[in-house]
Short mmCIF file of C-alpha atoms in Angstrom, two decimals:
data_model
loop_
_atom_site.label_atom_id
_atom_site.label_comp_id
_atom_site.label_asym_id
_atom_site.label_seq_id
_atom_site.Cartn_x
_atom_site.Cartn_y
_atom_site.Cartn_z
CA MET A 2 -1.58 -1.19 29.98
CA ALA A 3 -4.77 -0.70 28.01
CA SER A 4 -4.64 -1.23 23.98
CA SER A 5 -7.23 2.02 22.44
CA THR A 6 -8.39 2.07 18.90
CA SER A 7 -8.87 4.75 16.37
CA PRO A 8 -11.45 5.15 15.06
CA LEU A 9 -11.99 7.80 12.31
CA ARG A 10 -8.75 6.31 10.85
CA ALA A 11 -10.69 4.23 8.34
CA ALA A 12 -8.67 1.38 8.20
CA ALA A 13 -11.44 -0.56 9.81
CA LEU A 14 -14.48 0.23 11.31
CA LEU A 15 -16.38 -1.29 14.16
CA LEU A 16 -20.26 -0.69 13.90
CA LEU A 17 -21.67 -1.45 16.82
CA VAL A 18 -25.38 0.56 16.78
CA LEU A 19 -27.18 1.92 14.70
CA SER A 20 -28.33 4.45 16.51
CA SER A 21 -29.94 6.92 13.94
CA PRO A 22 -32.15 7.17 10.91
CA LEU A 23 -28.92 8.03 8.60
CA LEU A 24 -25.11 7.25 9.56
CA LEU A 25 -22.88 8.69 6.97
CA LEU A 26 -19.27 7.11 6.77
CA PRO A 27 -16.85 9.90 5.65
CA LEU A 28 -13.19 8.87 4.72
CA ALA A 29 -10.16 10.46 4.58
CA ASN A 30 -9.54 10.27 0.82
CA ALA A 31 -12.72 12.61 0.48
CA HIS A 32 -11.41 15.88 1.95
CA PRO A 33 -11.03 19.00 -0.01
CA GLN A 34 -8.48 19.71 -2.43
CA LYS A 35 -5.49 20.62 -1.54
CA PRO A 36 -3.92 24.20 -2.58
CA SER A 37 -1.92 24.26 -5.74
CA PRO A 38 1.69 26.07 -5.49
CA ALA A 39 3.15 28.33 -7.35
CA PRO A 40 5.04 26.93 -10.57
CA ARG A 41 8.76 27.32 -10.34
CA GLN A 42 10.82 25.90 -14.01
CA HIS A 43 13.58 23.32 -13.23
CA ALA A 44 12.99 22.98 -9.50
CA PRO A 45 14.43 19.96 -8.35
CA PRO A 46 12.65 17.82 -5.92
CA ALA A 47 13.76 18.70 -2.76
CA ALA A 48 13.00 22.84 -3.74
CA LYS A 49 9.70 21.82 -4.91
CA ALA A 50 8.97 20.36 -1.61
CA ARG A 51 10.48 23.10 0.28
CA GLU A 52 8.30 25.44 -2.00
CA THR A 53 5.14 23.22 -1.62
CA THR A 54 5.32 23.09 2.35
CA GLY A 55 8.06 24.95 4.00
CA ILE A 56 9.09 21.38 4.96
CA SER A 57 12.74 20.73 4.61
CA ALA A 58 14.02 18.18 2.49
CA GLY A 59 15.07 16.44 5.60
CA LEU A 60 11.41 15.51 6.13
CA VAL A 61 11.08 13.67 2.74
CA SER A 62 13.81 11.77 3.64
CA THR A 63 12.31 10.47 6.58
CA LEU A 64 9.19 9.72 5.29
CA ARG A 65 10.74 7.91 2.64
CA GLU A 66 13.00 5.73 5.28
CA THR A 67 9.86 5.25 7.09
CA LEU A 68 7.70 3.91 4.87
CA ASP A 69 10.51 1.58 3.84
CA ALA A 70 10.83 0.41 7.11
CA ILE A 71 7.18 -0.47 7.56
CA ARG A 72 6.73 -2.29 4.44
CA GLY A 73 10.25 -4.52 5.21
CA VAL A 74 8.71 -5.03 8.88
CA ALA A 75 4.94 -5.86 7.11
CA SER A 76 6.90 -8.39 4.89
CA ILE A 77 8.42 -10.32 8.22
CA ILE A 78 5.14 -10.82 9.42
CA SER A 79 3.06 -12.35 6.33
CA SER A 80 5.95 -14.29 5.37
CA PHE A 81 6.08 -16.39 8.96
CA PRO A 82 2.57 -19.14 9.03
CA ILE A 83 0.70 -19.39 12.15
CA GLY A 84 -1.06 -22.34 11.78
CA GLY A 85 -0.03 -26.19 12.63
CA GLY A 86 1.85 -25.40 15.88
CA GLY A 87 5.12 -24.29 13.65
CA ILE A 88 7.56 -22.03 15.59
CA LEU A 89 5.40 -18.80 16.11
CA GLY A 90 3.33 -21.15 18.38
CA GLY A 91 -0.35 -21.50 18.91
CA GLY A 92 -1.64 -23.43 15.63
CA GLY A 93 -5.53 -21.95 15.47
CA ASP A 94 -4.65 -19.82 18.42
CA LEU A 95 -7.29 -16.72 18.14
CA ARG A 96 -5.82 -14.38 19.59
CA LEU A 97 -2.26 -14.53 17.52
CA SER A 98 -3.96 -15.25 14.51
CA SER A 99 -6.23 -11.39 14.91
CA ALA A 100 -2.69 -9.87 16.19
CA VAL A 101 -1.07 -11.23 12.85
CA ALA A 102 -4.16 -9.88 11.08
CA ASP A 103 -3.88 -6.55 12.83
CA CYS A 104 -0.88 -5.67 12.35
CA LEU A 105 -1.01 -6.16 8.95
CA ASP A 106 -4.16 -4.19 8.69
CA LEU A 107 -2.34 -1.23 10.97
CA LEU A 108 1.04 -1.62 9.03
CA ASP A 109 -0.68 -0.96 5.81
CA LEU A 110 -2.97 2.04 7.12
CA SER A 111 0.51 3.34 8.20
CA SER A 112 2.10 2.96 4.26
CA ASP A 113 -1.31 4.56 2.78
CA GLU A 114 -0.23 7.30 5.81
CA LEU A 115 3.23 7.71 5.06
CA SER A 116 2.22 7.97 1.21
CA TRP A 117 -0.33 10.63 1.94
CA SER A 118 2.95 12.80 3.42
CA MET A 119 4.47 12.55 0.75
CA SER A 120 2.04 13.59 -1.57
CA THR A 121 1.51 16.76 0.39
CA THR A 122 5.72 17.44 0.96
CA THR A 123 5.93 17.06 -2.67
CA SER A 124 4.67 19.15 -6.06
CA SER A 125 3.27 15.77 -7.42
CA SER A 126 0.60 13.57 -7.29
CA SER A 127 0.43 10.57 -6.33
CA SER A 128 -2.61 8.75 -8.27
CA PRO A 129 -5.83 10.77 -10.25
CA ALA A 130 -7.59 8.32 -7.58
CA THR A 131 -6.60 10.84 -4.84
CA ALA A 132 -4.65 13.43 -6.52
CA GLY A 133 -5.99 16.36 -4.55
CA ARG A 134 -8.72 14.71 -2.06
CA LEU A 135 -6.08 14.57 0.75
CA GLY A 136 -6.46 16.30 4.35
CA THR A 137 -8.18 19.40 5.37
CA GLY A 138 -6.06 21.60 3.29
CA ASP A 139 -3.97 22.91 6.63
CA THR A 140 -0.39 21.13 5.29
CA SER A 141 1.08 21.05 8.96
CA SER A 142 -1.88 19.93 10.75
CA ASP A 143 -2.68 17.05 7.93
CA LEU A 144 0.60 15.81 8.52
CA ARG A 145 0.73 15.36 12.04
CA SER A 146 -2.11 13.71 11.96
CA TRP A 147 -1.18 11.17 9.64
CA LEU A 148 2.15 11.10 11.23
CA SER A 149 0.52 10.92 14.63
CA GLY A 150 -1.85 7.97 13.37
CA ALA A 151 0.92 6.15 11.79
CA LEU A 152 2.58 6.17 15.26
CA GLY A 153 -0.80 5.00 17.30
CA ASN A 154 -0.71 1.93 14.73
CA GLN A 155 2.90 0.48 15.25
CA ASP A 156 1.73 0.90 19.43
CA THR A 157 -1.31 -1.18 19.07
CA CYS A 158 0.47 -3.92 16.41
CA LYS A 159 3.28 -4.08 18.84
CA GLU A 160 0.71 -4.56 22.21
CA GLY A 161 -1.52 -6.99 20.16
CA LEU A 162 1.85 -9.39 19.47
CA ASP A 163 3.30 -8.61 22.70
CA GLN A 164 -0.21 -10.11 24.40
CA THR A 165 -0.09 -13.41 22.43
CA GLY A 166 3.34 -14.47 24.20
CA SER A 167 4.55 -15.30 20.52
CA LEU A 168 8.27 -15.43 19.27
CA LEU A 169 6.87 -13.19 16.31
CA ALA A 170 6.82 -10.28 18.69
CA SER A 171 10.08 -10.73 19.59
CA LEU A 172 11.33 -11.40 15.76
CA VAL A 173 9.78 -8.05 14.71
CA ALA A 174 10.38 -6.07 18.15
CA THR A 175 13.34 -4.23 16.48
CA GLY A 176 12.00 -3.26 13.49
CA LEU A 177 8.41 -1.70 15.62
CA ASP A 178 11.20 0.33 17.31
CA ALA A 179 12.63 1.45 14.59
CA VAL A 180 9.32 2.63 12.68
CA THR A 181 8.69 4.45 16.20
CA SER A 182 11.66 6.46 16.26
CA LEU A 183 11.28 7.43 12.43
CA LEU A 184 7.94 8.54 12.69
CA ALA A 185 8.50 10.32 16.05
CA ASP A 186 11.83 12.27 14.07
CA GLY A 187 9.38 12.98 11.50
CA LEU A 188 6.51 14.47 13.94
CA GLY A 189 9.15 16.03 15.74
CA GLN A 190 10.76 18.43 11.94
CA VAL A 191 7.07 18.95 11.64
CA ALA A 192 6.01 20.42 14.81
CA ALA A 193 9.40 22.50 14.62
CA ALA A 194 8.57 23.78 10.97
CA ALA A 195 4.96 24.53 12.47
CA ALA A 196 6.60 26.24 15.24
CA ILE A 197 8.54 28.52 12.81
CA THR A 198 5.98 29.70 10.91
CA ALA A 199 3.23 29.72 13.09
CA SER A 200 1.59 33.56 13.85
CA SER A 201 -0.46 35.32 16.87
CA SER A 202 -3.72 34.09 14.85
CA SER A 203 -3.47 30.24 15.92
CA ARG A 204 -3.96 31.03 18.86
CA ARG A 205 -6.73 32.68 18.65
CA GLY A 206 -10.39 31.70 20.19
CA LEU A 207 -9.48 30.10 23.63
CA GLY A 208 -12.44 30.47 25.43
CA ALA A 209 -15.79 28.20 25.01
CA PHE A 210 -17.94 28.31 22.16
CA ALA A 211 -20.13 26.13 20.03
CA GLY A 212 -18.45 26.89 16.82
CA GLU A 213 -16.65 29.84 15.32
CA GLN A 214 -17.30 32.89 16.49
CA GLY A 215 -20.19 34.71 14.43
CA LYS A 216 -21.45 31.74 12.36
CA THR A 217 -23.95 29.29 12.36
CA PRO A 218 -22.57 25.83 12.75
CA SER A 219 -22.84 23.76 9.32
CA ALA A 220 -21.68 20.84 7.47
CA PRO A 221 -18.03 19.74 7.06
CA ARG A 222 -16.89 21.45 4.65
CA TRP A 223 -15.90 18.06 2.90
CA LEU A 224 -19.71 17.19 2.39
CA ARG A 225 -21.11 18.50 -0.72
CA GLY A 226 -24.84 19.98 -1.16
CA ARG A 227 -26.17 17.36 -2.63
CA GLU A 228 -25.20 14.72 0.10
CA ARG A 229 -26.56 17.20 3.10
CA ARG A 230 -29.93 16.72 2.01
CA MET A 231 -29.28 12.90 1.60
CA LEU A 232 -29.33 13.33 5.54
CA GLN A 233 -32.65 14.84 5.23
CA MET A 234 -34.12 13.10 2.62
CA PRO A 235 -36.44 9.40 3.81
CA VAL A 236 -36.15 6.01 2.02
CA GLY A 237 -38.63 5.34 -0.28
CA PRO A 238 -40.47 6.66 -3.89
CA GLY A 239 -39.19 9.95 -4.42
CA GLY A 240 -36.83 10.61 -1.51
CA LEU A 241 -33.49 8.39 -1.08
CA ALA A 242 -32.42 5.75 -4.05
CA VAL A 243 -30.49 3.02 -2.01
CA ASP A 244 -28.25 0.47 -3.89
CA ALA A 245 -29.01 -2.77 -0.90
CA VAL A 246 -31.65 -3.17 0.88
CA VAL A 247 -30.53 -5.65 4.25
CA ALA A 248 -33.37 -7.24 6.11
CA LYS A 249 -33.50 -10.34 8.57
CA ASP A 250 -36.66 -11.86 6.84
CA GLY A 251 -34.90 -12.31 3.33
CA SER A 252 -37.09 -9.51 1.33
CA GLY A 253 -34.18 -7.28 0.50
CA ASN A 254 -30.76 -8.11 -1.39
CA PHE A 255 -28.84 -9.05 1.94
CA THR A 256 -29.69 -10.82 5.42
CA THR A 257 -26.63 -9.17 6.73
CA VAL A 258 -25.00 -6.39 7.12
CA SER A 259 -21.74 -6.95 6.47
CA ALA A 260 -22.48 -8.91 3.09
CA ALA A 261 -23.68 -5.51 2.04
CA VAL A 262 -20.90 -3.85 2.87
CA GLU A 263 -18.51 -6.21 1.61
CA ALA A 264 -20.90 -5.97 -1.91
CA ALA A 265 -20.03 -2.36 -2.12
CA PRO A 266 -17.65 -1.11 -4.80
CA ALA A 267 -14.05 -0.72 -4.00
CA GLU A 268 -12.74 3.13 -3.71
CA SER A 269 -16.21 4.48 -5.23
CA ALA A 270 -16.52 8.40 -5.86
CA ALA A 271 -20.25 8.34 -5.17
CA ARG A 272 -21.92 7.35 -2.12
CA TYR A 273 -23.06 3.64 -2.21
CA VAL A 274 -26.65 3.70 -0.22
CA ILE A 275 -27.26 0.57 2.08
CA TYR A 276 -30.64 0.40 3.75
CA VAL A 277 -31.24 -1.74 6.66
CA LYS A 278 -34.18 -2.69 7.84
CA ARG A 279 -35.86 -2.37 11.02
CA GLY A 280 -34.11 -5.11 13.73
CA VAL A 281 -30.82 -6.43 16.36
CA TYR A 282 -28.32 -7.46 13.33
CA LYS A 283 -26.21 -9.65 15.80
CA GLU A 284 -22.91 -8.79 13.97
CA THR A 285 -19.62 -7.05 14.06
CA VAL A 286 -19.33 -4.86 10.77
CA GLU A 287 -15.94 -3.83 9.78
CA VAL A 288 -15.69 -1.78 7.07
CA LYS A 289 -12.11 -2.35 5.16
CA LYS A 290 -10.75 1.41 4.28
CA LYS A 291 -11.19 0.79 0.27
CA LYS A 292 -15.02 0.28 1.04
CA TRP A 293 -15.19 4.59 -0.05
CA ASN A 294 -18.33 6.38 0.75
CA VAL A 295 -20.48 3.72 2.13
CA MET A 296 -23.40 5.18 3.77
CA LEU A 297 -25.78 3.45 6.27
CA VAL A 298 -29.35 3.98 6.29
CA GLY A 299 -31.51 2.78 9.18
CA ASP A 300 -35.26 2.98 10.33
CA GLY A 301 -34.18 5.10 13.56
CA MET A 302 -32.99 4.55 17.18
CA GLY A 303 -33.78 1.39 19.05
CA VAL A 304 -35.27 -0.09 16.04
CA THR A 305 -32.26 -1.21 13.93
CA VAL A 306 -29.43 -2.48 15.74
CA ILE A 307 -25.89 -3.71 15.50
CA SER A 308 -24.64 -5.63 17.84
CA GLY A 309 -21.50 -6.97 18.50
CA HIS A 310 -20.51 -9.29 20.81
CA ARG A 311 -16.40 -9.28 20.55
CA ASN A 312 -14.19 -9.17 23.78
CA TYR A 313 -11.03 -9.99 24.68
CA VAL A 314 -11.69 -13.18 27.05
CA ASP A 315 -12.85 -14.79 24.07
CA GLY A 316 -9.26 -14.33 22.37
CA TYR A 317 -10.22 -11.86 20.01
CA THR A 318 -7.46 -8.82 20.44
CA THR A 319 -8.73 -5.71 21.86
CA TYR A 320 -8.33 -3.97 18.55
CA ARG A 321 -10.62 -6.09 17.07
CA SER A 322 -13.30 -5.84 20.43
CA ALA A 323 -15.31 -3.00 22.13
CA THR A 324 -14.08 -4.78 25.70
CA VAL A 325 -11.35 -2.71 27.74
CA GLU A 326 -8.37 -5.30 28.28
CA GLY A 327 -7.63 -3.10 31.91
CA TRP A 328 -5.33 -0.76 32.59
CA LEU A 329 -4.67 -0.83 36.32
CA ALA A 330 -1.17 -1.29 37.18
CA TRP A 331 -0.72 -5.13 38.05
CA ASP A 332 -2.05 -5.72 34.61
CA GLY A 333 1.90 -5.14 33.49
CA ASP A 334 4.23 -2.55 33.05
CA PHE A 335 4.32 -1.54 29.05
CA ALA A 336 5.08 1.87 28.88
CA LEU A 337 4.71 3.25 32.33
CA ASP A 338 8.38 4.90 31.97
CA THR A 339 6.93 6.84 28.98
CA LEU A 340 4.06 7.93 29.42
CA TYR A 341 2.49 11.47 30.40
CA TYR A 342 -0.14 11.64 33.37
CA GLY A 343 -1.05 14.79 34.04
CA GLU A 344 -2.61 16.45 36.52
CA TYR A 345 -3.76 19.99 36.40
CA MET A 346 -5.50 22.30 39.95
CA ASN A 347 -7.51 19.52 40.80
CA THR A 348 -9.51 20.41 43.32
CA GLY A 349 -12.72 20.07 45.86
CA PRO A 350 -14.28 17.07 47.50
CA GLY A 351 -13.24 14.00 45.10
CA ALA A 352 -9.58 15.64 44.68
CA GLY A 353 -7.53 12.93 47.20
CA VAL A 354 -4.54 12.26 45.17
CA GLY A 355 -3.29 9.98 48.06
CA GLY A 356 -4.34 6.56 45.58
CA ARG A 357 -2.46 8.23 42.67
CA VAL A 358 -0.38 5.66 40.99
CA LYS A 359 3.36 5.64 41.27
CA TRP A 360 4.41 5.61 37.87
CA PRO A 361 7.63 7.60 36.43
CA GLY A 362 5.36 9.45 34.14
CA PHE A 363 2.65 10.81 36.74
CA HIS A 364 3.26 14.76 37.08
CA VAL A 365 1.28 17.44 38.92
CA MET A 366 1.19 20.30 36.38
CA THR A 367 1.72 23.63 37.73
CA SER A 368 1.87 25.48 34.67
CA ALA A 369 -1.02 27.20 33.20
CA THR A 370 1.10 26.80 29.35
CA GLU A 371 1.86 23.26 30.04
CA ALA A 372 -1.85 22.12 30.81
CA GLY A 373 -2.84 24.43 28.00
CA ASN A 374 -1.18 21.88 25.77
CA PHE A 375 -3.54 19.50 26.50
CA THR A 376 -6.89 21.59 25.64
CA VAL A 377 -9.68 20.61 22.69
CA ALA A 378 -7.55 23.54 21.08
CA GLN A 379 -4.13 22.74 21.43
CA PHE A 380 -3.90 19.16 21.57
CA ILE A 381 -6.58 18.14 18.93
CA GLU A 382 -6.57 20.55 17.20
CA GLY A 383 -10.75 20.87 17.51
CA ASN A 384 -10.89 24.94 16.36
CA MET A 385 -10.57 23.06 12.98
CA TRP A 386 -13.41 20.90 12.64
CA LEU A 387 -15.18 21.06 15.74
CA PRO A 388 -17.51 24.09 14.95
CA PRO A 389 -18.64 22.31 11.91
CA THR A 390 -20.09 19.50 14.14
CA GLY A 391 -22.45 22.29 16.10
CA VAL A 392 -20.98 20.44 19.24
CA LYS A 393 -20.41 22.61 22.37
CA PHE A 394 -17.15 22.46 23.05
CA THR A 395 -15.08 24.09 25.56
CA ALA A 396 -11.66 25.13 23.42
CA GLY A 397 -9.39 25.65 26.33
CA LEU A 398 -8.58 26.41 30.00
CA THR A 399 -11.48 28.15 32.28
CA SER A 400 -10.98 29.74 35.39
#
């Protein structure tokens, strides 16, 4: 089975090609402020959680338990050396060291996502740096996004370790399974609460459209006016002021994009603008999670190019490369019993199903209601965040 990586999930961002003059990198912690709950005197923590979000105190307990479990697994992984040909095997094994690094990054991100969820389900702010800057303002949607992201992180970590053939994979398997079970339980509680409070308005707009009805697509809500103007400004005198310049010929502050990104301040509240002059930069650029508000400016499509060359064959994990390992059945049987492969109203000259895989998770859907769960509006809640991008999309099923 293939591994897949997310990527606006903000643990590490792999940049391959700088294809437009301006590339703005928004981060999850730069979203609009969450609504303040109505004050109530002498409310116990459990009551405050229910008052703020409508989520049960049981979910808060599950989140705490999950966070503890994640930290426990991370502690086990970080405590074992991978070099020297020890019991973990493969001293100097690039894939093993990459898998370990992947897991630590992913578990760290999951810890953040659990902490964000905790901040949202309680009435107190976690810290001045993050207070009021988490999520979209839709508590249920934010919780589902964060918990789903954390759930995917565990799968990616487990798959990466399984592919190394190392003893470490079996040492942490039970812990990762426990984390997965807890996250699934938390998601179930969020979904149940959302189902109780859902109104008919949440199902509006299931047709094809670009943007909300009657509205002109605009920039996302979290993008302030000054930053919107930055996207239209040229680099140079009287235009966009830059903080660092990258140039292959040495005429800038840095000769590589990675070095410029690494020099950017951590958790910056202001945009840090890096101007990358024309040229082909053969490197893999990773923007770590604490590099907030980084903005890359190039000289245009095909003029400023960042080209990475990592691939799975050379020993990198799929998470660290842009190369798909492959998903054909003969590649293995991981998750074949638990996946859901749906097919709905498959017609036309190319609709033959004689060669379909014989997986337990393969289903032919006959109900529009069942198929509707996988549409843009329902599966990724596209109605909430796609309209401001101006991207045309079909929100629901079409006849």
